[in-house]
Structure formats: structure tokens, C-alpha cells
N, CA and C of each residue as an Amber inpcrd file, in Angstrom:
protein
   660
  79.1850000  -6.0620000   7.1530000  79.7930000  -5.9750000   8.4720000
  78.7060000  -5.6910000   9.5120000  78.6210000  -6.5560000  10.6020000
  77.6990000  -6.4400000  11.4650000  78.2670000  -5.0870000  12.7100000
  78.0970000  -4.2040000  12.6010000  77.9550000  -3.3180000  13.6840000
  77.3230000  -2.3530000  13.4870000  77.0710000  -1.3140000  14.4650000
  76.7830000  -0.2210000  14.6620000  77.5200000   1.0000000  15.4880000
  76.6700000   2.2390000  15.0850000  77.7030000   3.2170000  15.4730000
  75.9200000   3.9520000  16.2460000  75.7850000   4.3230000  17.5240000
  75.0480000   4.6490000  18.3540000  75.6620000   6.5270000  18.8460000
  74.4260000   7.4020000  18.0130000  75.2930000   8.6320000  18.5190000
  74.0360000   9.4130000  19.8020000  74.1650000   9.8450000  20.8180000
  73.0510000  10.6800000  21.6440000  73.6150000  11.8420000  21.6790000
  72.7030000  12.6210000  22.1270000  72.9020000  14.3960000  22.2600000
  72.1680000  14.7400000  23.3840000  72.7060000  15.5430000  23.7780000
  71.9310000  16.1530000  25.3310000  70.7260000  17.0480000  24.4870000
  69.7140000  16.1920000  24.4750000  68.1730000  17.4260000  24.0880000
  67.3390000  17.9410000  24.9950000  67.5440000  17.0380000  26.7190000
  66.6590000  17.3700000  27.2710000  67.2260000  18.4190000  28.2800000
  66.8880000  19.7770000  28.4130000  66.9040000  20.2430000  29.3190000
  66.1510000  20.4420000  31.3390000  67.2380000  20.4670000  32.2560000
  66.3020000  20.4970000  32.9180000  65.1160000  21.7360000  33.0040000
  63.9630000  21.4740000  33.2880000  63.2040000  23.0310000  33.3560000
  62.5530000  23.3480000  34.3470000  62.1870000  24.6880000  34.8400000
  61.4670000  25.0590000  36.3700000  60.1780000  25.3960000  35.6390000
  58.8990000  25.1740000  36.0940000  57.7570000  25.2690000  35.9090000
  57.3260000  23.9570000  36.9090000  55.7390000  24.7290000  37.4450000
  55.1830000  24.1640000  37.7550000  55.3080000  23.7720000  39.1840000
  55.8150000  24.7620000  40.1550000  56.2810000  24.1830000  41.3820000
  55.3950000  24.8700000  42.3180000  54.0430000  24.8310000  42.7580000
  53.4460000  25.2700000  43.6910000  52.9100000  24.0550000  44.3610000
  53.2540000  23.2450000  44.4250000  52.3830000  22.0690000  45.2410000
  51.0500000  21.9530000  45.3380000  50.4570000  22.8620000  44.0890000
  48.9110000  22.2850000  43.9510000  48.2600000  21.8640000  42.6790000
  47.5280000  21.3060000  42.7570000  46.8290000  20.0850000  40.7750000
  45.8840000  21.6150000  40.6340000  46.5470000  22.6160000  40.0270000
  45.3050000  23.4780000  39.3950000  45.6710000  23.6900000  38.0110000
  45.1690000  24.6680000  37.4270000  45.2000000  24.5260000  35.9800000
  44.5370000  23.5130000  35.1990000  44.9490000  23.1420000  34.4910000
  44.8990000  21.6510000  33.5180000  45.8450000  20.8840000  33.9600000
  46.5610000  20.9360000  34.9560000  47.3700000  19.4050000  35.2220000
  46.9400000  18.9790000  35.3800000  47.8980000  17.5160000  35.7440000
  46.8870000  15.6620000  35.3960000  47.3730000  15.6470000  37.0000000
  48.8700000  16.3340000  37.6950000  48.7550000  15.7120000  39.0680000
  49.1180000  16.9100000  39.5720000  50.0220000  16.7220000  40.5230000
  50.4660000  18.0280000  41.5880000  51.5710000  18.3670000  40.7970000
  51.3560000  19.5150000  40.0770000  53.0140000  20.3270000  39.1930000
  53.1100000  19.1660000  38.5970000  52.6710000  18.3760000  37.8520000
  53.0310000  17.4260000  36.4970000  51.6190000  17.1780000  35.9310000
  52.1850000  17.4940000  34.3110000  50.6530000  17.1110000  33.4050000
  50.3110000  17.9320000  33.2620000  50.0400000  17.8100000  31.8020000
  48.9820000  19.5450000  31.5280000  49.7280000  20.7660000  30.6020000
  50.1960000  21.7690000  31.4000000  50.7430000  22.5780000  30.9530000
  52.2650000  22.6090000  31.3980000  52.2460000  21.7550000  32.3220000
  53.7130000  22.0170000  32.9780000  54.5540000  20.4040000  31.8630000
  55.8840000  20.9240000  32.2000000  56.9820000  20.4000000  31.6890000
  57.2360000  18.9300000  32.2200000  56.7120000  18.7350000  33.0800000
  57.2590000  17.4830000  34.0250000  56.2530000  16.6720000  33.5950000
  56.1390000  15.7500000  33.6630000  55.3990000  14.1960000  33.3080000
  54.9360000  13.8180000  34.7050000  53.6790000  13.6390000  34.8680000
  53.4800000  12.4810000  35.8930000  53.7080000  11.3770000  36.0930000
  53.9320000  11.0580000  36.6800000  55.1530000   9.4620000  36.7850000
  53.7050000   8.4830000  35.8620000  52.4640000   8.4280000  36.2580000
  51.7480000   7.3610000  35.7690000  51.6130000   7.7510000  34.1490000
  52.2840000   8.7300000  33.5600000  52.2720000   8.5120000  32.3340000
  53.4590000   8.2360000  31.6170000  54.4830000   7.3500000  32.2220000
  55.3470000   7.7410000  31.8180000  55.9750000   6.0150000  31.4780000
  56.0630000   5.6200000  30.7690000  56.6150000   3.8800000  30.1450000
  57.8770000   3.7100000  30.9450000  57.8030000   1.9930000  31.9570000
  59.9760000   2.1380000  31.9380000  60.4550000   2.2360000  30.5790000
  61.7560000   1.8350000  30.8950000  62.7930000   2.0080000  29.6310000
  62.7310000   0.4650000  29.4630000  62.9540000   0.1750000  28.3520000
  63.2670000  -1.0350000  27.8720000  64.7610000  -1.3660000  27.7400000
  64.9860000  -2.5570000  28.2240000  66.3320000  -3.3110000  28.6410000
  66.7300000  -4.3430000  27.6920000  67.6700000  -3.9450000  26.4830000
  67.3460000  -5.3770000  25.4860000  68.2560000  -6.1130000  25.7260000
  69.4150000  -5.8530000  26.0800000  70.5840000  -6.6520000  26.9160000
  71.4570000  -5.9050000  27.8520000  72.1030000  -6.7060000  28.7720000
  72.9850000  -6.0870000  29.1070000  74.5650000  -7.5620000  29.3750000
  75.5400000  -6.9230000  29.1780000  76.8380000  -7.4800000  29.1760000
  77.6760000  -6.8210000  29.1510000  78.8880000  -8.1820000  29.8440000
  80.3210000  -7.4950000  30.3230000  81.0650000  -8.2900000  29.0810000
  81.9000000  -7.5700000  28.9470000  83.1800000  -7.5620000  28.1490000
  84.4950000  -7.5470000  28.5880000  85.2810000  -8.8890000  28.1830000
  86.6140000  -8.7360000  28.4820000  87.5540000  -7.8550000  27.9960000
  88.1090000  -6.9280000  28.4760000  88.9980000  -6.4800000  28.3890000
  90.6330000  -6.5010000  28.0820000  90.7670000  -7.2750000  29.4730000
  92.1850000  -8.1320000  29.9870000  91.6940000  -8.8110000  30.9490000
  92.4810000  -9.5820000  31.7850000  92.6830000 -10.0890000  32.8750000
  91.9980000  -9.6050000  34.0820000  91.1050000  -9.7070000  34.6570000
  90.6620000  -8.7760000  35.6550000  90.1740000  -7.5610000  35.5190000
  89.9760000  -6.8440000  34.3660000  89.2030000  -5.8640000  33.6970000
  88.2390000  -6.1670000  32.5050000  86.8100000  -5.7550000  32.9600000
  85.8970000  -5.6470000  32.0510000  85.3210000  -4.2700000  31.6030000
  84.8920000  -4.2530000  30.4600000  84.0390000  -3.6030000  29.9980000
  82.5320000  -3.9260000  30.1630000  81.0580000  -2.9420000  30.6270000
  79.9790000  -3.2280000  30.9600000  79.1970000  -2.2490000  30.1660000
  78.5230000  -3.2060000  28.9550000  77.1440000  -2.9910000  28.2730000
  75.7910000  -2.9750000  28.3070000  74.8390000  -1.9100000  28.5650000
  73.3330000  -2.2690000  28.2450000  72.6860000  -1.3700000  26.9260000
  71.9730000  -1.9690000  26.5560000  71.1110000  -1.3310000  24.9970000
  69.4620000  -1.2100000  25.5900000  69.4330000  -0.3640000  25.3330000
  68.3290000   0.0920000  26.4650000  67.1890000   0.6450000  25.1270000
  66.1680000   1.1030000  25.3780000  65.1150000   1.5770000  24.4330000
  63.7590000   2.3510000  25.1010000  63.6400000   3.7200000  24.7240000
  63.3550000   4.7970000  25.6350000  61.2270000   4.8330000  25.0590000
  60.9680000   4.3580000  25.4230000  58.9950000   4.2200000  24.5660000
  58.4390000   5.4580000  24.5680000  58.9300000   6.5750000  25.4220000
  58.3590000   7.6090000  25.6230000  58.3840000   8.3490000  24.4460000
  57.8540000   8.8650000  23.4930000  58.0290000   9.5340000  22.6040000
  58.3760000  10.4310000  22.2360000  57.5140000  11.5950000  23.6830000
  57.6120000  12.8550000  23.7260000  58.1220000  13.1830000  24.9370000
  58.7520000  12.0460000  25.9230000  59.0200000  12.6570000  27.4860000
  60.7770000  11.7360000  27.3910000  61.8120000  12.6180000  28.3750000
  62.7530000  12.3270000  28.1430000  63.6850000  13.0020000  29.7120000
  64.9750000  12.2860000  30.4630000  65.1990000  12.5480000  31.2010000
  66.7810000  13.7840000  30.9130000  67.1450000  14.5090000  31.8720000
  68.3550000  15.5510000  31.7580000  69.2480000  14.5970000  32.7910000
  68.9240000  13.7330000  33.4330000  70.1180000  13.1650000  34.3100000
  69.4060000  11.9250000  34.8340000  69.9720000  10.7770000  34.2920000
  69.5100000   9.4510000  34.7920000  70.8890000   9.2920000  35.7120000
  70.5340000   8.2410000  36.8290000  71.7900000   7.7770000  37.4790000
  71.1340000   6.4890000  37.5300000  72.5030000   5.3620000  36.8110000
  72.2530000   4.0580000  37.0540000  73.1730000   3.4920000  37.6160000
  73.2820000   1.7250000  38.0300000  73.8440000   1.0240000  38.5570000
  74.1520000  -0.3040000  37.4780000  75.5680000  -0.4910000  37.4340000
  75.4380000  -1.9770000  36.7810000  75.8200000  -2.7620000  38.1130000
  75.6980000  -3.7080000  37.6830000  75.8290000  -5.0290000  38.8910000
  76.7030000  -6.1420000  37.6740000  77.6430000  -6.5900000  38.2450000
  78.6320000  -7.8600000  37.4100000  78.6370000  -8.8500000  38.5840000
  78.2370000 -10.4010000  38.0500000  78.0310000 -11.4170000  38.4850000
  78.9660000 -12.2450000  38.2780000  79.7850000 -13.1520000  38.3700000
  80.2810000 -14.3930000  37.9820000  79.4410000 -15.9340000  37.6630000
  80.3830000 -16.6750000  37.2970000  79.3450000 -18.0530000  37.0980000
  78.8740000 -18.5890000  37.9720000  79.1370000 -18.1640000  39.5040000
  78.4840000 -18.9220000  40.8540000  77.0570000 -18.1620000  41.2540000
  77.1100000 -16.5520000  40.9100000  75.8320000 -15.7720000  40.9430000
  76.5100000 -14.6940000  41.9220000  77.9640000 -15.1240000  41.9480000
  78.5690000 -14.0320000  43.0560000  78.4030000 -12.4800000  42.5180000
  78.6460000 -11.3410000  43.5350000  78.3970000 -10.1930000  42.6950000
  79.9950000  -9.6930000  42.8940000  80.8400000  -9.4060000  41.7810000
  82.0900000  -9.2440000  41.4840000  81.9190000  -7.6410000  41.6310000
  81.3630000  -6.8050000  41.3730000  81.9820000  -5.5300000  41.0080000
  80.5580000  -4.7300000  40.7760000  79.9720000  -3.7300000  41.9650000
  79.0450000  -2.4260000  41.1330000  80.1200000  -1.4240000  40.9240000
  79.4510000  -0.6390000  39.7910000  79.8120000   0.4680000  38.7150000
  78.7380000   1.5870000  38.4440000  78.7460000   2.5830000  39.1940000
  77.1580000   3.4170000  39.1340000  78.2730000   4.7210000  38.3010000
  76.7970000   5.0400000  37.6260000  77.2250000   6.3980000  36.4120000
  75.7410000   7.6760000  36.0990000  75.6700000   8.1630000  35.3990000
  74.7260000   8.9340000  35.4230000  74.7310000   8.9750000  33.7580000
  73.7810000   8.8870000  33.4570000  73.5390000   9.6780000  31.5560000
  72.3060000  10.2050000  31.4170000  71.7100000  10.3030000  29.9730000
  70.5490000  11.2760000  30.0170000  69.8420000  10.4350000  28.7850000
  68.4200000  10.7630000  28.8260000  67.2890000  10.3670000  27.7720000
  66.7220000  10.9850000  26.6410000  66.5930000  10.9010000  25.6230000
  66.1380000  11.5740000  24.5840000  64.9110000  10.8820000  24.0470000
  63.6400000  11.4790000  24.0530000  62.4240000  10.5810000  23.6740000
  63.0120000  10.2850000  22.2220000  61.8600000   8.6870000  22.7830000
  62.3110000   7.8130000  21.6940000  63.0970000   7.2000000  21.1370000
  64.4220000   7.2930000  21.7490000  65.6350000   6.7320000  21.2000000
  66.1120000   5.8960000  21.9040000  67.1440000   4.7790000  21.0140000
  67.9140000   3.5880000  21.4310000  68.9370000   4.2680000  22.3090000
  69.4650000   3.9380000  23.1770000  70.8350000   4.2100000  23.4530000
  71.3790000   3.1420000  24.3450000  72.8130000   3.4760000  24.2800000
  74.0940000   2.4490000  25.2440000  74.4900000   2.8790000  26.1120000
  74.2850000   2.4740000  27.2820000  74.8060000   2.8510000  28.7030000
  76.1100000   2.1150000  28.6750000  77.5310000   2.7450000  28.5650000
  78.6030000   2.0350000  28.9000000  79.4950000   2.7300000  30.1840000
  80.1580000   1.7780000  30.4410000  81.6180000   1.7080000  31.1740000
  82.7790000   0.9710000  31.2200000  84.1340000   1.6770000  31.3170000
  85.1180000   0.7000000  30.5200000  85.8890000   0.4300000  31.7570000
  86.4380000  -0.4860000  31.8050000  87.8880000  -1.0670000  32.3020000
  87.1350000  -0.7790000  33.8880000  86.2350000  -2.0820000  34.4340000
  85.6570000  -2.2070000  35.4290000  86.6900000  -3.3810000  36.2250000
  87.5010000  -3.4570000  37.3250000  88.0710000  -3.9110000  37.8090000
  86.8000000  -5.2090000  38.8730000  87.4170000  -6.4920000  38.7630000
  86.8600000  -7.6630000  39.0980000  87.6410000  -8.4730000  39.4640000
  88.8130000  -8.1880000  40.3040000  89.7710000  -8.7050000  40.6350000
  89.7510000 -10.1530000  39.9440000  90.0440000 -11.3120000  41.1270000
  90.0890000 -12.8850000  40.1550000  88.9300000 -13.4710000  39.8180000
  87.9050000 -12.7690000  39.7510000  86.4920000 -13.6470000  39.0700000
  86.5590000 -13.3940000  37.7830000  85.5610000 -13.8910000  37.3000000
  85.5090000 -13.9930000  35.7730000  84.1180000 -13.8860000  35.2860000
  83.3910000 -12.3430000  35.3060000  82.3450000 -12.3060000  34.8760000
  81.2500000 -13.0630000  33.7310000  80.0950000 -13.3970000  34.6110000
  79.4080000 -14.0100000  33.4950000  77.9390000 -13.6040000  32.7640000
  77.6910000 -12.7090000  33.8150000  76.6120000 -11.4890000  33.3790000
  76.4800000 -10.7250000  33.9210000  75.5050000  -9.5930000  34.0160000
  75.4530000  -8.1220000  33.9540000  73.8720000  -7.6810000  34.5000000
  73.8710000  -6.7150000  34.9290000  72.4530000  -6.2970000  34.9910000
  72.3950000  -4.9880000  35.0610000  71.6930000  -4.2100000  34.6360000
  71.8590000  -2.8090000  35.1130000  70.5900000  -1.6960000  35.5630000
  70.7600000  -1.4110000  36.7690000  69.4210000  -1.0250000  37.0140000
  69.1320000   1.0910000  37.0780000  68.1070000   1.2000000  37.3870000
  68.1140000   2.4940000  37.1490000  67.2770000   3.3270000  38.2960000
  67.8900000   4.2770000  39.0380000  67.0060000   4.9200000  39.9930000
  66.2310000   5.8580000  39.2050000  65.3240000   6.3280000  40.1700000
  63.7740000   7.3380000  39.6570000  64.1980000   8.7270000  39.4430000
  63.3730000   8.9530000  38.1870000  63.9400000  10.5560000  37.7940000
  62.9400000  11.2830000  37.2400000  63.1020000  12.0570000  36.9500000
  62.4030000  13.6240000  36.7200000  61.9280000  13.2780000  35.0580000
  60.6700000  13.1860000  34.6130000  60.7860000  13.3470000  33.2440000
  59.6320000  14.2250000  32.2290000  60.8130000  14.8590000  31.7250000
  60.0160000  16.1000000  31.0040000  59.5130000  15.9730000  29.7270000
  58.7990000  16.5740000  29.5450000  58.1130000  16.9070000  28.0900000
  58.9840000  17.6680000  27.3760000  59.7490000  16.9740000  26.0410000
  60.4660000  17.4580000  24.9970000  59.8870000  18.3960000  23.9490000
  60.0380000  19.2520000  23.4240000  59.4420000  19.8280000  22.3050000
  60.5340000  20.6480000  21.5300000  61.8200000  20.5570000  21.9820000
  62.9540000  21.0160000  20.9300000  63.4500000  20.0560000  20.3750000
  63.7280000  20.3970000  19.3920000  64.0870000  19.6840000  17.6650000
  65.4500000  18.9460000  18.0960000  65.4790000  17.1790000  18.3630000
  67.1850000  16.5930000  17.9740000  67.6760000  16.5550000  16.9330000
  69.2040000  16.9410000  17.1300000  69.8630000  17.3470000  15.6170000
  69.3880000  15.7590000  15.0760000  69.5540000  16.0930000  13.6490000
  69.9900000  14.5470000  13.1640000  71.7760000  14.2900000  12.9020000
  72.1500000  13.0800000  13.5550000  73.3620000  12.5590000  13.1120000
  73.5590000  11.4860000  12.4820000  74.3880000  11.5430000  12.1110000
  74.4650000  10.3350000  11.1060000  75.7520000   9.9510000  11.0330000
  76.0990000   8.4370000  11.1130000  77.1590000   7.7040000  11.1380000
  77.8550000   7.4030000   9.8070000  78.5070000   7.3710000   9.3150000
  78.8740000   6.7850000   7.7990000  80.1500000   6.9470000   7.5860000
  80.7780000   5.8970000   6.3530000  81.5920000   5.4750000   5.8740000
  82.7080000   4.4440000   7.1810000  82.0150000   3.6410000   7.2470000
  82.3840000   2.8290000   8.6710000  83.4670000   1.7180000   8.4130000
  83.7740000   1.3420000   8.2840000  85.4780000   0.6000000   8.3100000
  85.9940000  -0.0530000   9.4170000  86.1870000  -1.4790000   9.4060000
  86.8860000  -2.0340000  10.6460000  88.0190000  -2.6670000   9.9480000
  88.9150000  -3.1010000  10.7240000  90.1610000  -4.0010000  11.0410000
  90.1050000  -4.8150000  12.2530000  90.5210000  -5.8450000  12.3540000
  90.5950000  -6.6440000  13.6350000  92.4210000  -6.6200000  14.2990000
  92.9480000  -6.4680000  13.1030000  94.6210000  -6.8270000  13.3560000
  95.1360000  -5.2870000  12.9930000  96.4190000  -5.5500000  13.3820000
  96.7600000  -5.9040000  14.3610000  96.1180000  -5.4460000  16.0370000
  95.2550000  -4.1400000  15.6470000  94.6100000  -4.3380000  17.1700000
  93.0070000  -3.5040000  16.1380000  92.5170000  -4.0560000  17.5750000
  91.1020000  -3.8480000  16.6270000  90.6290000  -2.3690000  16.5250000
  89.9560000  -1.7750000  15.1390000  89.8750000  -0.3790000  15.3850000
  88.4540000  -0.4230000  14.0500000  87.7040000   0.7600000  14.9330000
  86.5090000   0.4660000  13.7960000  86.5690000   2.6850000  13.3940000
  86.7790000   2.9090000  12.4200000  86.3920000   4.7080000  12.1720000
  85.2080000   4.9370000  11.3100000  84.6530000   5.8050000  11.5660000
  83.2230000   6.2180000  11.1570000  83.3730000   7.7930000  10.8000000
  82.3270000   8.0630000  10.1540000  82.2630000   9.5580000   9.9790000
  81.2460000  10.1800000  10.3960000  81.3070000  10.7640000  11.6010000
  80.0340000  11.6250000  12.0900000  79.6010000  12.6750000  11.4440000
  78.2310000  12.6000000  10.8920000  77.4530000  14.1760000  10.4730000
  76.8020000  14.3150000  10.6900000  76.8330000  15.9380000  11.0570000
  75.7190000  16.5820000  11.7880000  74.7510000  17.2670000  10.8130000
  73.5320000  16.6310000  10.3310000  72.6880000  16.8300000   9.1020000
  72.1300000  18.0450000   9.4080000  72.2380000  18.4990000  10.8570000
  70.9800000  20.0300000  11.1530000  72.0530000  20.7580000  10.1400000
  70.8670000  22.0800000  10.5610000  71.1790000  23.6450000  10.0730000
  71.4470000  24.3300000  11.5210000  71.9890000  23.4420000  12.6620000
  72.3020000  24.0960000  13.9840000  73.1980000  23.4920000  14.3620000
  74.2690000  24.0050000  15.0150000  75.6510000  23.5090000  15.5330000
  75.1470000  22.5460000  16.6040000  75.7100000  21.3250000  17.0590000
  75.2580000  20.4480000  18.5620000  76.8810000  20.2220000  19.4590000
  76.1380000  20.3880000  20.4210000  77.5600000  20.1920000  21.5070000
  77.6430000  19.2620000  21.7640000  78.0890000  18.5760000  23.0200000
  78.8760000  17.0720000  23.1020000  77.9320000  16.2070000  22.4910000
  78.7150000  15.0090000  22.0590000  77.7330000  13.9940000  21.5260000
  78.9460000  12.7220000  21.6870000  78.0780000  12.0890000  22.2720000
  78.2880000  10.4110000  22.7030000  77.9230000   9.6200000  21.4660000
  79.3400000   9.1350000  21.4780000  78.8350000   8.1930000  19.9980000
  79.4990000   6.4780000  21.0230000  78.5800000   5.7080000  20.5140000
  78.8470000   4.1460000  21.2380000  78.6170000   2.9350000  20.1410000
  80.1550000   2.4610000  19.8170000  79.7180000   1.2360000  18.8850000
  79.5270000  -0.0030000  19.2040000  78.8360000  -0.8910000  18.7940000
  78.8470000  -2.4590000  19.1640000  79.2380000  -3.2260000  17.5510000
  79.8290000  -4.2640000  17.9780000  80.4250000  -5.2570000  16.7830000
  79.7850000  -6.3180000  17.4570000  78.6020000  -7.1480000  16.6950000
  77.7090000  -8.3160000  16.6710000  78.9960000  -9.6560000  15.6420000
  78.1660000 -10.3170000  15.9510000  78.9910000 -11.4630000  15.7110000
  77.9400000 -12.2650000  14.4650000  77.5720000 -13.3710000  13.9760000
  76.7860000 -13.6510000  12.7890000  75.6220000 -13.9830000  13.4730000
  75.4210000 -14.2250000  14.8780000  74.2790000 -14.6270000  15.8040000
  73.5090000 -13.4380000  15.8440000  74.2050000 -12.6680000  16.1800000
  73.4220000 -10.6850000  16.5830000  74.0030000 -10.7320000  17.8380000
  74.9890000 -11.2870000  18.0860000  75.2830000 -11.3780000  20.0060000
  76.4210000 -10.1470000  20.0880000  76.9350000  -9.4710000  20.8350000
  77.1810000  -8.2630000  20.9910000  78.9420000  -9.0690000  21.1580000
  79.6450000  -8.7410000  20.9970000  81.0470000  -8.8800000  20.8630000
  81.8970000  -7.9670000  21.4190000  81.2980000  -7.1060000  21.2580000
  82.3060000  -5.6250000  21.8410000  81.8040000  -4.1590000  21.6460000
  82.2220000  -3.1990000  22.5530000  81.4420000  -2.0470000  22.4830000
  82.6880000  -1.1060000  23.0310000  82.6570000  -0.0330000  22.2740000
  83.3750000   0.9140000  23.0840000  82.4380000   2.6260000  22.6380000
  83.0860000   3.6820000  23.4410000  82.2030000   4.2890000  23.2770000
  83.5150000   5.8850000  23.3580000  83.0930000   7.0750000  22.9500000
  83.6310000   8.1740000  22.8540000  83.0880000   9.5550000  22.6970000
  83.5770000  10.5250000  23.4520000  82.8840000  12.0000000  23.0380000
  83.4270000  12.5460000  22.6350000  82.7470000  13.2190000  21.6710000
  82.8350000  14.3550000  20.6780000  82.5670000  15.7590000  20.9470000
  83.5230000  16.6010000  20.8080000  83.3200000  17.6280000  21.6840000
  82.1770000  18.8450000  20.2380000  81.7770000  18.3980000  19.8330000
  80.5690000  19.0410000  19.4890000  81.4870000  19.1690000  17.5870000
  79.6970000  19.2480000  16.9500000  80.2380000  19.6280000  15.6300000
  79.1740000  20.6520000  15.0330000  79.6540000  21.7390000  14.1940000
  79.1560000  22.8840000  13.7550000  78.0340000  21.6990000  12.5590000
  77.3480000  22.9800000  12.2440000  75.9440000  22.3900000  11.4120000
  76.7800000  22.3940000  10.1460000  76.1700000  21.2900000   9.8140000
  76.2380000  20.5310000   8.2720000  77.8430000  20.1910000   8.5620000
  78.3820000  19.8350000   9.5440000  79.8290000  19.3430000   9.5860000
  80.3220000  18.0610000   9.4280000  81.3070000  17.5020000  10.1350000
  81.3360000  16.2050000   9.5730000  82.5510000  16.0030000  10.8910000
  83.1780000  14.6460000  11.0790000  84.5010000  14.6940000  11.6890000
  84.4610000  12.8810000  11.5150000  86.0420000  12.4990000  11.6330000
  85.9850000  10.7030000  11.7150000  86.5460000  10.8450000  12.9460000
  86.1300000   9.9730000  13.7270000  86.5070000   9.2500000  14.5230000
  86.9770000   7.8130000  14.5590000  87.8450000   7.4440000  15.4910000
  88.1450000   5.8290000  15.9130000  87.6630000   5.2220000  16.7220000
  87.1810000   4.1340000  16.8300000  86.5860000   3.2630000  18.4890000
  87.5690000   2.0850000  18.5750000  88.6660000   1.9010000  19.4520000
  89.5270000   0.8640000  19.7520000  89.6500000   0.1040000  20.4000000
  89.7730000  -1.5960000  20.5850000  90.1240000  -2.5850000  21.5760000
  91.6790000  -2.8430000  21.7290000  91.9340000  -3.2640000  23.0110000
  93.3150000  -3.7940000  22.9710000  94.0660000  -4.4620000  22.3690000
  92.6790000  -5.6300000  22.0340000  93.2000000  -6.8230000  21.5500000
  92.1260000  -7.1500000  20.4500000  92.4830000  -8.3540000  19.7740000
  91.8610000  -9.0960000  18.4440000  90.6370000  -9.8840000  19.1350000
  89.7540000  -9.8410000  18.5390000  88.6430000 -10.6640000  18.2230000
  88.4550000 -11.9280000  17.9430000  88.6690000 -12.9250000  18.8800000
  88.6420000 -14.3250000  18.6210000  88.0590000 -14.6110000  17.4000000
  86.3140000 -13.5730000  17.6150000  85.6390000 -14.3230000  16.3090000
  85.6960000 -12.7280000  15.5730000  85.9620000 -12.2110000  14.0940000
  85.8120000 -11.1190000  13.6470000  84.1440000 -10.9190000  13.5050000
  83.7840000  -9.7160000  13.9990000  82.2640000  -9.2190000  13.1720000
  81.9870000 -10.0630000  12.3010000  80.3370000 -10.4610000  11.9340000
  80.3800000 -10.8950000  10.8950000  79.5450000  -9.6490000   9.4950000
């Protein structure tokens, strides 16, 4: 079965250090680099954009996907705010959708939003862009989670359940879990996404991710 189950955790905190408006110490600039928490912007990679797409919903409601990929290893944001943009087949722009989420060095994640209203157009792509943010130097431990025992149905309405575990020896609070169902191409089919209001260490919980409707083409 082609999908995945995408879980993030809030690791990055925001932090105060480093605010005198002068490059002393060992920093690399003014209050960033060095000893302080903050990153200087010139060390810092964009994010990588591996797709982005809308999803039908119903009639005049979409769903809007990007799979994004974070290069920074060790630097990570506490509050991104982005923008999607939905286009139609003429290049018209049907519908922005702005949201805020957060970065965890090194990791994949899914920027979603559901049931984006587009009155009578009929979306045909997506873009999603990202304003400038603050990014810190990580050095606390992300839990590990782990997705398993994953199960779909297409009929009568589509529903995929998974089992979240939380592998630490430390309890984690909310956690965003986001699935995509690929098709036999690798092309993204559908995504929905859900929070978890936190799970104690070494725990476990299933969840559901649901569409309205059936899948022309099932996962492959």
C-alpha cells in the first residue's frame, strides 16, 4: 500500500538570548551565531518544496498540500507563517489560504489545509510560499514516533487508521500527524491531517484519517 503517515512535534522553542545589538563575543553577526541561539540568516538553507497540490474535496471545496523538506540539521523555526495560493487552468488565482506551523531540523513535513472554498473554478495547481522567520539552534532531543499497523479501506468512504508510538522515555504534547495516499505513479492522491493531543512515553494510541468520498483510483 502506497502511503504514508507524517507525524511533527513542537521541538523548537522560542528563546531570548542574545539581544544587545552588538557582534561581540564569538558571534558570526549582530545577536546571531556563535553562542547565541538564533542563526544568522546567511547560514541558514531555504526549505525545500517537493510538491505542492490541491485536492478535491466536493464541489467548490478543496483541500491544499505541500511536502516540504527542512536541510537545516541543527537550526529549526517555533512559528513559520505561510501562504498557499490556488490557481485554476487559465492561471487565475481562485483562493489564498495563509496558516502558521513550525520546523524541526531536519525533517520532512506537510503543510496542510482542508475544505478551502473556490467558489465555481476548478483548481489546477497550488503554490505555497513562506514569509521570513527567526531560526534557532536546536539541541533538545525529538521524541521518536512511529507510525504502525496502517490499514486502509476505500468503501464505503475512505478511511486509513494507524497506530501512533511514542518510542521516548518522555511524555510529548501535541503532535500533528499528516497522511498522503500515492497512487502507483508516486503522485499524491489525497492527504488529510489530525492532532493528537499528546501521548505519555512508551504509549501508543490509533487513530483515523478520513475522506468524504471514494477514490476514483485506490492507493496503489
Amino acid at each position: 500500500m502506497a502511503l504514508a503517515v507524517y507525524l511533527i512535534y513542537l521541538g523548537v522553542k522560542p528563546v531570548s538570548s542574545c539581544f544587545d545589538a552588538k557582534k561581540n563575543q564569538n558571534e558570526e553577526g549582530v545577536d546571531c551565531g556563535g553562542i547565541c541561539q538564533r542563526a544568522c540568516s546567511f547560514n541558514v538553507e531555504p526549505l525545500n518544496i517537493l510538491w505542492t497540490r490541491p485536492f478535491e474535496v466536493r464541489p467548490g471545496s478543496y483541500d491544499v498540500a505541500a511536502f516540504v523538506s527542512n536541510p537545516n540539521t541543527l537550526l529549526g523555526v517555533s512559528s513559520l507563517v505561510y501562504r498557499f495560493k490556488i490557481y485554476d487552468a487559465d492561471n487565475i488565482l481562485v483562493a489564498i489560504k495563509e496558516g502558521q506551523t513550525f520546523v524541526n531540523p531536519g525533517e520532512n513535513f506537510v503543510v496542510f489545509e482542508s475544505n478551502v472554498a473556490v467558489g465555481q473554478r476548478r483548481p489546477q495547481r497550488a503554490i505555497i510560499e513562506f514569509e521570513s522567520a527567526v531560526w534557532n539552534r536546536v539541541e533538545k532531543s525529538v521524541p521518536f514516533l512511529k507510525a504502525d499497523k496502517k490499514e486502509f479501506a476505500n468503501a464505503p468512504f475512505p478511511r486509513l487508521s494507524a497506530e501512533i508510538q511514542n518510542k521516548s522515555i518522555f511524555d510529548v504534547g501535541d503532535i500533528y500527524a499528516a497522511s498522503v495516499l500515492f497512487d502507483e505513479n508516486g503522485n499524491a492522491l489525497g492527504v488529510s491531517q489530525i492532532k493528537i493531543d499528546g501521548l505519555k512515553a512508551e504509549g501508543a494510541k490509533t487513530i483515523s484519517f478520513t475522506w468524504p468520498v471514494p477514490f476514483e483510483k485506490e492507493p496503489a
